[in-house]
Amino acid sequence: MEEAFVNTPLGIAKLEGDSLGLSSISVLNTKERITQIIPELLEDAVYQLNEYFEGKRTDFDLTLNPSGTDFQQKVWKGLLEIPFGKTVSYLQLSKSLGDVKAVRAVAAANGKNPLWIIVPCHRVIGSDGLLTGYAGGLLRKKWLLEHESPVKQQSLF
């Protein structure tokens, strides 16, 4: 398993993967040493992630290999269907996966997503339109949604 630590506007991100694909991207709340030489297997992921933060990329073209249960894998595939700049509720996501009663299980699987940003769990909000739990913290979720918003907030001052 190769790993790299890269700087992002939201903190240090840790990327992990091997020849089967990218298995994990997480944002850390600790200071880690930035990787000076990115492992070849992770170069494309780092490049695409940088493009995302620069506003040059709206979707990713990477081989993914996250570890999870069949149900979690199903939910994560569902997350990949949420378009850039759009949000859905946990209930809408549950319905799209074919089981409206699985909303809590869908939310739990969403929270276990190991591929920060690439599998856009930040695009899932509460049915009331409010931001709800996010493993990276609500401030990061808010930042990501604003970053992806087609309507940029203007400053009044």
PDB file of N, CA and C in Angstrom, residues 54-144:
ATOM      1  N   GLU A  54      -8.524  23.765  -7.320  1.00  0.00           N
ATOM      2  CA  GLU A  54      -8.268  24.948  -8.149  1.00  0.00           C
ATOM      3  C   GLU A  54      -9.501  25.358  -8.952  1.00  0.00           C
ATOM      4  N   GLY A  55     -10.581  24.589  -8.864  1.00  0.00           N
ATOM      5  CA  GLY A  55     -11.803  24.894  -9.599  1.00  0.00           C
ATOM      6  C   GLY A  55     -11.752  24.463 -11.058  1.00  0.00           C
ATOM      7  N   LYS A  56     -10.824  23.579 -11.408  1.00  0.00           N
ATOM      8  CA  LYS A  56     -10.652  23.137 -12.795  1.00  0.00           C
ATOM      9  C   LYS A  56     -11.256  21.758 -13.046  1.00  0.00           C
ATOM     10  N   ARG A  57     -11.760  21.090 -12.020  1.00  0.00           N
ATOM     11  CA  ARG A  57     -12.276  19.723 -12.173  1.00  0.00           C
ATOM     12  C   ARG A  57     -13.586  19.589 -11.414  1.00  0.00           C
ATOM     13  N   THR A  58     -14.577  18.968 -12.090  1.00  0.00           N
ATOM     14  CA  THR A  58     -15.874  18.742 -11.452  1.00  0.00           C
ATOM     15  C   THR A  58     -16.182  17.265 -11.241  1.00  0.00           C
ATOM     16  N   ASP A  59     -15.392  16.394 -11.858  1.00  0.00           N
ATOM     17  CA  ASP A  59     -15.538  14.966 -11.604  1.00  0.00           C
ATOM     18  C   ASP A  59     -14.175  14.300 -11.710  1.00  0.00           C
ATOM     19  N   PHE A  60     -14.096  13.089 -11.226  1.00  0.00           N
ATOM     20  CA  PHE A  60     -12.820  12.392 -11.133  1.00  0.00           C
ATOM     21  C   PHE A  60     -12.824  11.156 -12.021  1.00  0.00           C
ATOM     22  N   ASP A  61     -11.668  10.844 -12.564  1.00  0.00           N
ATOM     23  CA  ASP A  61     -11.496   9.678 -13.411  1.00  0.00           C
ATOM     24  C   ASP A  61     -10.359   8.844 -12.827  1.00  0.00           C
ATOM     25  N   LEU A  62     -10.691   8.081 -11.800  1.00  0.00           N
ATOM     26  CA  LEU A  62      -9.699   7.299 -11.071  1.00  0.00           C
ATOM     27  C   LEU A  62     -10.224   5.886 -10.844  1.00  0.00           C
ATOM     28  N   THR A  63      -9.335   4.936 -10.743  1.00  0.00           N
ATOM     29  CA  THR A  63      -9.716   3.584 -10.346  1.00  0.00           C
ATOM     30  C   THR A  63      -9.828   3.565  -8.829  1.00  0.00           C
ATOM     31  N   LEU A  64     -11.016   3.217  -8.351  1.00  0.00           N
ATOM     32  CA  LEU A  64     -11.284   3.232  -6.915  1.00  0.00           C
ATOM     33  C   LEU A  64     -11.351   1.805  -6.381  1.00  0.00           C
ATOM     34  N   ASN A  65     -10.857   1.635  -5.176  1.00  0.00           N
ATOM     35  CA  ASN A  65     -10.860   0.316  -4.538  1.00  0.00           C
ATOM     36  C   ASN A  65     -11.084   0.454  -3.030  1.00  0.00           C
ATOM     37  N   PRO A  66     -12.227   1.057  -2.646  1.00  0.00           N
ATOM     38  CA  PRO A  66     -12.479   1.197  -1.209  1.00  0.00           C
ATOM     39  C   PRO A  66     -12.901  -0.131  -0.598  1.00  0.00           C
ATOM     40  N   SER A  67     -12.577  -0.314   0.650  1.00  0.00           N
ATOM     41  CA  SER A  67     -12.945  -1.527   1.371  1.00  0.00           C
ATOM     42  C   SER A  67     -14.220  -1.249   2.163  1.00  0.00           C
ATOM     43  N   GLY A  68     -15.211  -2.119   1.981  1.00  0.00           N
ATOM     44  CA  GLY A  68     -16.463  -1.957   2.708  1.00  0.00           C
ATOM     45  C   GLY A  68     -17.397  -3.112   2.426  1.00  0.00           C
ATOM     46  N   THR A  69     -18.506  -3.152   3.158  1.00  0.00           N
ATOM     47  CA  THR A  69     -19.506  -4.197   2.960  1.00  0.00           C
ATOM     48  C   THR A  69     -20.200  -3.985   1.613  1.00  0.00           C
ATOM     49  N   ASP A  70     -20.943  -4.989   1.177  1.00  0.00           N
ATOM     50  CA  ASP A  70     -21.701  -4.856  -0.066  1.00  0.00           C
ATOM     51  C   ASP A  70     -22.662  -3.673   0.001  1.00  0.00           C
ATOM     52  N   PHE A  71     -23.318  -3.512   1.158  1.00  0.00           N
ATOM     53  CA  PHE A  71     -24.255  -2.396   1.312  1.00  0.00           C
ATOM     54  C   PHE A  71     -23.521  -1.057   1.239  1.00  0.00           C
ATOM     55  N   GLN A  72     -22.393  -0.935   1.940  1.00  0.00           N
ATOM     56  CA  GLN A  72     -21.621   0.303   1.886  1.00  0.00           C
ATOM     57  C   GLN A  72     -21.190   0.600   0.446  1.00  0.00           C
ATOM     58  N   GLN A  73     -20.727  -0.417  -0.260  1.00  0.00           N
ATOM     59  CA  GLN A  73     -20.306  -0.237  -1.652  1.00  0.00           C
ATOM     60  C   GLN A  73     -21.469   0.289  -2.494  1.00  0.00           C
ATOM     61  N   LYS A  74     -22.668  -0.236  -2.252  1.00  0.00           N
ATOM     62  CA  LYS A  74     -23.861   0.206  -2.984  1.00  0.00           C
ATOM     63  C   LYS A  74     -24.145   1.691  -2.704  1.00  0.00           C
ATOM     64  N   VAL A  75     -24.055   2.067  -1.443  1.00  0.00           N
ATOM     65  CA  VAL A  75     -24.288   3.473  -1.079  1.00  0.00           C
ATOM     66  C   VAL A  75     -23.228   4.363  -1.712  1.00  0.00           C
ATOM     67  N   TRP A  76     -21.966   3.971  -1.648  1.00  0.00           N
ATOM     68  CA  TRP A  76     -20.889   4.787  -2.208  1.00  0.00           C
ATOM     69  C   TRP A  76     -21.042   4.934  -3.713  1.00  0.00           C
ATOM     70  N   LYS A  77     -21.514   3.891  -4.389  1.00  0.00           N
ATOM     71  CA  LYS A  77     -21.789   4.006  -5.836  1.00  0.00           C
ATOM     72  C   LYS A  77     -22.922   5.001  -6.065  1.00  0.00           C
ATOM     73  N   GLY A  78     -23.914   4.985  -5.176  1.00  0.00           N
ATOM     74  CA  GLY A  78     -25.008   5.951  -5.263  1.00  0.00           C
ATOM     75  C   GLY A  78     -24.516   7.379  -5.088  1.00  0.00           C
ATOM     76  N   LEU A  79     -23.555   7.581  -4.212  1.00  0.00           N
ATOM     77  CA  LEU A  79     -22.994   8.918  -3.999  1.00  0.00           C
ATOM     78  C   LEU A  79     -22.320   9.437  -5.267  1.00  0.00           C
ATOM     79  N   LEU A  80     -21.723   8.537  -6.021  1.00  0.00           N
ATOM     80  CA  LEU A  80     -21.047   8.938  -7.261  1.00  0.00           C
ATOM     81  C   LEU A  80     -22.021   9.477  -8.305  1.00  0.00           C
ATOM     82  N   GLU A  81     -23.315   9.191  -8.126  1.00  0.00           N
ATOM     83  CA  GLU A  81     -24.337   9.658  -9.069  1.00  0.00           C
ATOM     84  C   GLU A  81     -24.801  11.093  -8.767  1.00  0.00           C
ATOM     85  N   ILE A  82     -24.414  11.637  -7.633  1.00  0.00           N
ATOM     86  CA  ILE A  82     -24.839  13.001  -7.283  1.00  0.00           C
ATOM     87  C   ILE A  82     -23.974  13.972  -8.074  1.00  0.00           C
ATOM     88  N   PRO A  83     -24.601  14.796  -8.936  1.00  0.00           N
ATOM     89  CA  PRO A  83     -23.811  15.704  -9.772  1.00  0.00           C
ATOM     90  C   PRO A  83     -23.090  16.783  -8.965  1.00  0.00           C
ATOM     91  N   PHE A  84     -21.977  17.227  -9.509  1.00  0.00           N
ATOM     92  CA  PHE A  84     -21.214  18.346  -8.955  1.00  0.00           C
ATOM     93  C   PHE A  84     -22.151  19.543  -8.811  1.00  0.00           C
ATOM     94  N   GLY A  85     -22.086  20.215  -7.676  1.00  0.00           N
ATOM     95  CA  GLY A  85     -22.893  21.412  -7.452  1.00  0.00           C
ATOM     96  C   GLY A  85     -24.319  21.141  -7.019  1.00  0.00           C
ATOM     97  N   LYS A  86     -24.673  19.875  -6.826  1.00  0.00           N
ATOM     98  CA  LYS A  86     -26.025  19.503  -6.409  1.00  0.00           C
ATOM     99  C   LYS A  86     -25.953  18.801  -5.058  1.00  0.00           C
ATOM    100  N   THR A  87     -27.073  18.772  -4.369  1.00  0.00           N
ATOM    101  CA  THR A  87     -27.169  18.034  -3.117  1.00  0.00           C
ATOM    102  C   THR A  87     -28.414  17.159  -3.150  1.00  0.00           C
ATOM    103  N   VAL A  88     -28.418  16.128  -2.347  1.00  0.00           N
ATOM    104  CA  VAL A  88     -29.588  15.296  -2.121  1.00  0.00           C
ATOM    105  C   VAL A  88     -29.710  15.063  -0.627  1.00  0.00           C
ATOM    106  N   SER A  89     -30.905  14.709  -0.198  1.00  0.00           N
ATOM    107  CA  SER A  89     -31.090  14.378   1.213  1.00  0.00           C
ATOM    108  C   SER A  89     -30.787  12.896   1.420  1.00  0.00           C
ATOM    109  N   TYR A  90     -30.587  12.524   2.675  1.00  0.00           N
ATOM    110  CA  TYR A  90     -30.393  11.111   2.997  1.00  0.00           C
ATOM    111  C   TYR A  90     -31.614  10.304   2.543  1.00  0.00           C
ATOM    112  N   LEU A  91     -32.798  10.882   2.702  1.00  0.00           N
ATOM    113  CA  LEU A  91     -34.027  10.199   2.277  1.00  0.00           C
ATOM    114  C   LEU A  91     -34.046  10.012   0.764  1.00  0.00           C
ATOM    115  N   GLN A  92     -33.694  11.054   0.003  1.00  0.00           N
ATOM    116  CA  GLN A  92     -33.647  10.938  -1.457  1.00  0.00           C
ATOM    117  C   GLN A  92     -32.639   9.872  -1.885  1.00  0.00           C
ATOM    118  N   LEU A  93     -31.484   9.857  -1.234  1.00  0.00           N
ATOM    119  CA  LEU A  93     -30.467   8.860  -1.562  1.00  0.00           C
ATOM    120  C   LEU A  93     -30.984   7.461  -1.258  1.00  0.00           C
ATOM    121  N   SER A  94     -31.633   7.294  -0.121  1.00  0.00           N
ATOM    122  CA  SER A  94     -32.195   6.009   0.258  1.00  0.00           C
ATOM    123  C   SER A  94     -33.232   5.549  -0.768  1.00  0.00           C
ATOM    124  N   LYS A  95     -34.095   6.458  -1.197  1.00  0.00           N
ATOM    125  CA  LYS A  95     -35.097   6.132  -2.223  1.00  0.00           C
ATOM    126  C   LYS A  95     -34.435   5.729  -3.526  1.00  0.00           C
ATOM    127  N   SER A  96     -33.406   6.458  -3.932  1.00  0.00           N
ATOM    128  CA  SER A  96     -32.731   6.149  -5.197  1.00  0.00           C
ATOM    129  C   SER A  96     -32.045   4.784  -5.160  1.00  0.00           C
ATOM    130  N   LEU A  97     -31.713   4.321  -3.957  1.00  0.00           N
ATOM    131  CA  LEU A  97     -31.085   3.009  -3.799  1.00  0.00           C
ATOM    132  C   LEU A  97     -32.126   1.900  -3.641  1.00  0.00           C
ATOM    133  N   GLY A  98     -33.413   2.287  -3.639  1.00  0.00           N
ATOM    134  CA  GLY A  98     -34.480   1.290  -3.643  1.00  0.00           C
ATOM    135  C   GLY A  98     -35.064   0.909  -2.306  1.00  0.00           C
ATOM    136  N   ASP A  99     -34.726   1.614  -1.240  1.00  0.00           N
ATOM    137  CA  ASP A  99     -35.278   1.253   0.067  1.00  0.00           C
ATOM    138  C   ASP A  99     -35.408   2.488   0.948  1.00  0.00           C
ATOM    139  N   VAL A 100     -36.591   3.071   0.928  1.00  0.00           N
ATOM    140  CA  VAL A 100     -36.841   4.288   1.689  1.00  0.00           C
ATOM    141  C   VAL A 100     -36.661   4.062   3.193  1.00  0.00           C
ATOM    142  N   LYS A 101     -36.842   2.836   3.653  1.00  0.00           N
ATOM    143  CA  LYS A 101     -36.723   2.535   5.089  1.00  0.00           C
ATOM    144  C   LYS A 101     -35.276   2.392   5.537  1.00  0.00           C
ATOM    145  N   ALA A 102     -34.344   2.381   4.592  1.00  0.00           N
ATOM    146  CA  ALA A 102     -32.930   2.182   4.938  1.00  0.00           C
ATOM    147  C   ALA A 102     -32.206   3.501   5.176  1.00  0.00           C
ATOM    148  N   VAL A 103     -32.930   4.566   5.426  1.00  0.00           N
ATOM    149  CA  VAL A 103     -32.319   5.895   5.507  1.00  0.00           C
ATOM    150  C   VAL A 103     -31.226   5.961   6.573  1.00  0.00           C
ATOM    151  N   ARG A 104     -31.429   5.341   7.720  1.00  0.00           N
ATOM    152  CA  ARG A 104     -30.400   5.370   8.775  1.00  0.00           C
ATOM    153  C   ARG A 104     -29.177   4.556   8.376  1.00  0.00           C
ATOM    154  N   ALA A 105     -29.398   3.422   7.741  1.00  0.00           N
ATOM    155  CA  ALA A 105     -28.277   2.595   7.277  1.00  0.00           C
ATOM    156  C   ALA A 105     -27.516   3.312   6.167  1.00  0.00           C
ATOM    157  N   VAL A 106     -28.238   4.017   5.311  1.00  0.00           N
ATOM    158  CA  VAL A 106     -27.600   4.802   4.245  1.00  0.00           C
ATOM    159  C   VAL A 106     -26.750   5.904   4.865  1.00  0.00           C
ATOM    160  N   ALA A 107     -27.286   6.576   5.871  1.00  0.00           N
ATOM    161  CA  ALA A 107     -26.531   7.635   6.552  1.00  0.00           C
ATOM    162  C   ALA A 107     -25.276   7.065   7.213  1.00  0.00           C
ATOM    163  N   ALA A 108     -25.396   5.891   7.824  1.00  0.00           N
ATOM    164  CA  ALA A 108     -24.234   5.268   8.477  1.00  0.00           C
ATOM    165  C   ALA A 108     -23.175   4.900   7.437  1.00  0.00           C
ATOM    166  N   ALA A 109     -23.600   4.334   6.306  1.00  0.00           N
ATOM    167  CA  ALA A 109     -22.649   3.978   5.245  1.00  0.00           C
ATOM    168  C   ALA A 109     -22.003   5.225   4.662  1.00  0.00           C
ATOM    169  N   ASN A 110     -22.782   6.275   4.528  1.00  0.00           N
ATOM    170  CA  ASN A 110     -22.265   7.554   4.036  1.00  0.00           C
ATOM    171  C   ASN A 110     -21.143   8.043   4.949  1.00  0.00           C
ATOM    172  N   GLY A 111     -21.339   7.905   6.249  1.00  0.00           N
ATOM    173  CA  GLY A 111     -20.348   8.340   7.221  1.00  0.00           C
ATOM    174  C   GLY A 111     -19.083   7.501   7.229  1.00  0.00           C
ATOM    175  N   LYS A 112     -19.136   6.306   6.651  1.00  0.00           N
ATOM    176  CA  LYS A 112     -17.967   5.420   6.584  1.00  0.00           C
ATOM    177  C   LYS A 112     -17.223   5.540   5.254  1.00  0.00           C
ATOM    178  N   ASN A 113     -17.649   6.449   4.393  1.00  0.00           N
ATOM    179  CA  ASN A 113     -17.016   6.633   3.086  1.00  0.00           C
ATOM    180  C   ASN A 113     -15.519   6.906   3.254  1.00  0.00           C
ATOM    181  N   PRO A 114     -14.668   6.041   2.678  1.00  0.00           N
ATOM    182  CA  PRO A 114     -13.227   6.231   2.841  1.00  0.00           C
ATOM    183  C   PRO A 114     -12.579   7.120   1.777  1.00  0.00           C
ATOM    184  N   LEU A 115     -13.374   7.622   0.838  1.00  0.00           N
ATOM    185  CA  LEU A 115     -12.779   8.388  -0.272  1.00  0.00           C
ATOM    186  C   LEU A 115     -13.299   9.822  -0.287  1.00  0.00           C
ATOM    187  N   TRP A 116     -12.808  10.587   0.677  1.00  0.00           N
ATOM    188  CA  TRP A 116     -13.148  12.001   0.845  1.00  0.00           C
ATOM    189  C   TRP A 116     -13.102  12.736  -0.499  1.00  0.00           C
ATOM    190  N   ILE A 117     -14.115  13.492  -0.796  1.00  0.00           N
ATOM    191  CA  ILE A 117     -14.294  14.315  -1.984  1.00  0.00           C
ATOM    192  C   ILE A 117     -14.515  13.483  -3.247  1.00  0.00           C
ATOM    193  N   ILE A 118     -13.686  12.480  -3.505  1.00  0.00           N
ATOM    194  CA  ILE A 118     -13.809  11.679  -4.721  1.00  0.00           C
ATOM    195  C   ILE A 118     -15.186  11.018  -4.770  1.00  0.00           C
ATOM    196  N   VAL A 119     -15.595  10.397  -3.675  1.00  0.00           N
ATOM    197  CA  VAL A 119     -16.954   9.876  -3.510  1.00  0.00           C
ATOM    198  C   VAL A 119     -17.659  10.927  -2.648  1.00  0.00           C
ATOM    199  N   PRO A 120     -18.509  11.747  -3.285  1.00  0.00           N
ATOM    200  CA  PRO A 120     -18.958  13.006  -2.672  1.00  0.00           C
ATOM    201  C   PRO A 120     -20.027  12.886  -1.588  1.00  0.00           C
ATOM    202  N   CYS A 121     -19.656  12.328  -0.448  1.00  0.00           N
ATOM    203  CA  CYS A 121     -20.592  12.217   0.668  1.00  0.00           C
ATOM    204  C   CYS A 121     -20.981  13.593   1.224  1.00  0.00           C
ATOM    205  N   HIS A 122     -20.170  14.605   0.933  1.00  0.00           N
ATOM    206  CA  HIS A 122     -20.475  15.958   1.414  1.00  0.00           C
ATOM    207  C   HIS A 122     -21.712  16.534   0.725  1.00  0.00           C
ATOM    208  N   ARG A 123     -22.156  15.927  -0.366  1.00  0.00           N
ATOM    209  CA  ARG A 123     -23.324  16.417  -1.110  1.00  0.00           C
ATOM    210  C   ARG A 123     -24.639  15.909  -0.540  1.00  0.00           C
ATOM    211  N   VAL A 124     -24.587  15.184   0.568  1.00  0.00           N
ATOM    212  CA  VAL A 124     -25.797  14.664   1.199  1.00  0.00           C
ATOM    213  C   VAL A 124     -26.116  15.527   2.416  1.00  0.00           C
ATOM    214  N   ILE A 125     -27.349  16.030   2.437  1.00  0.00           N
ATOM    215  CA  ILE A 125     -27.783  16.938   3.497  1.00  0.00           C
ATOM    216  C   ILE A 125     -29.062  16.405   4.134  1.00  0.00           C
ATOM    217  N   GLY A 126     -29.506  17.047   5.183  1.00  0.00           N
ATOM    218  CA  GLY A 126     -30.752  16.652   5.833  1.00  0.00           C
ATOM    219  C   GLY A 126     -31.959  16.981   4.975  1.00  0.00           C
ATOM    220  N   SER A 127     -33.076  16.319   5.215  1.00  0.00           N
ATOM    221  CA  SER A 127     -34.308  16.553   4.456  1.00  0.00           C
ATOM    222  C   SER A 127     -34.809  17.987   4.592  1.00  0.00           C
ATOM    223  N   ASP A 128     -34.420  18.632   5.686  1.00  0.00           N
ATOM    224  CA  ASP A 128     -34.823  20.019   5.910  1.00  0.00           C
ATOM    225  C   ASP A 128     -33.878  21.015   5.229  1.00  0.00           C
ATOM    226  N   GLY A 129     -32.901  20.504   4.487  1.00  0.00           N
ATOM    227  CA  GLY A 129     -31.958  21.369   3.782  1.00  0.00           C
ATOM    228  C   GLY A 129     -30.763  21.793   4.611  1.00  0.00           C
ATOM    229  N   LEU A 130     -30.724  21.366   5.864  1.00  0.00           N
ATOM    230  CA  LEU A 130     -29.622  21.758   6.739  1.00  0.00           C
ATOM    231  C   LEU A 130     -28.451  20.793   6.603  1.00  0.00           C
ATOM    232  N   LEU A 131     -27.265  21.322   6.878  1.00  0.00           N
ATOM    233  CA  LEU A 131     -26.081  20.473   6.903  1.00  0.00           C
ATOM    234  C   LEU A 131     -26.183  19.550   8.103  1.00  0.00           C
ATOM    235  N   THR A 132     -25.867  18.305   7.876  1.00  0.00           N
ATOM    236  CA  THR A 132     -25.875  17.342   8.968  1.00  0.00           C
ATOM    237  C   THR A 132     -24.499  16.702   9.023  1.00  0.00           C
ATOM    238  N   GLY A 133     -24.307  15.796   9.941  1.00  0.00           N
ATOM    239  CA  GLY A 133     -23.014  15.187  10.203  1.00  0.00           C
ATOM    240  C   GLY A 133     -22.102  14.993   9.004  1.00  0.00           C
ATOM    241  N   TYR A 134     -20.832  15.193   9.247  1.00  0.00           N
ATOM    242  CA  TYR A 134     -19.813  14.999   8.217  1.00  0.00           C
ATOM    243  C   TYR A 134     -18.525  14.627   8.929  1.00  0.00           C
ATOM    244  N   ALA A 135     -17.933  13.516   8.527  1.00  0.00           N
ATOM    245  CA  ALA A 135     -16.735  13.011   9.213  1.00  0.00           C
ATOM    246  C   ALA A 135     -15.613  14.045   9.235  1.00  0.00           C
ATOM    247  N   GLY A 136     -15.527  14.874   8.205  1.00  0.00           N
ATOM    248  CA  GLY A 136     -14.488  15.891   8.143  1.00  0.00           C
ATOM    249  C   GLY A 136     -14.839  17.163   8.902  1.00  0.00           C
ATOM    250  N   GLY A 137     -16.037  17.211   9.483  1.00  0.00           N
ATOM    251  CA  GLY A 137     -16.489  18.398  10.210  1.00  0.00           C
ATOM    252  C   GLY A 137     -17.399  19.254   9.344  1.00  0.00           C
ATOM    253  N   LEU A 138     -18.390  19.879   9.976  1.00  0.00           N
ATOM    254  CA  LEU A 138     -19.378  20.664   9.226  1.00  0.00           C
ATOM    255  C   LEU A 138     -18.774  21.879   8.529  1.00  0.00           C
ATOM    256  N   LEU A 139     -17.715  22.466   9.095  1.00  0.00           N
ATOM    257  CA  LEU A 139     -17.086  23.610   8.420  1.00  0.00           C
ATOM    258  C   LEU A 139     -16.483  23.185   7.082  1.00  0.00           C
ATOM    259  N   ARG A 140     -15.888  22.009   7.043  1.00  0.00           N
ATOM    260  CA  ARG A 140     -15.335  21.510   5.780  1.00  0.00           C
ATOM    261  C   ARG A 140     -16.460  21.181   4.797  1.00  0.00           C
ATOM    262  N   LYS A 141     -17.542  20.592   5.296  1.00  0.00           N
ATOM    263  CA  LYS A 141     -18.679  20.278   4.430  1.00  0.00           C
ATOM    264  C   LYS A 141     -19.233  21.559   3.818  1.00  0.00           C
ATOM    265  N   LYS A 142     -19.399  22.571   4.630  1.00  0.00           N
ATOM    266  CA  LYS A 142     -19.898  23.862   4.147  1.00  0.00           C
ATOM    267  C   LYS A 142     -18.952  24.430   3.098  1.00  0.00           C
ATOM    268  N   TRP A 143     -17.651  24.372   3.344  1.00  0.00           N
ATOM    269  CA  TRP A 143     -16.667  24.887   2.393  1.00  0.00           C
ATOM    270  C   TRP A 143     -16.783  24.144   1.065  1.00  0.00           C
ATOM    271  N   LEU A 144     -16.868  22.815   1.117  1.00  0.00           N
ATOM    272  CA  LEU A 144     -16.951  22.006  -0.107  1.00  0.00           C
ATOM    273  C   LEU A 144     -18.212  22.340  -0.904  1.00  0.00           C
TER     274      LEU A 144
END
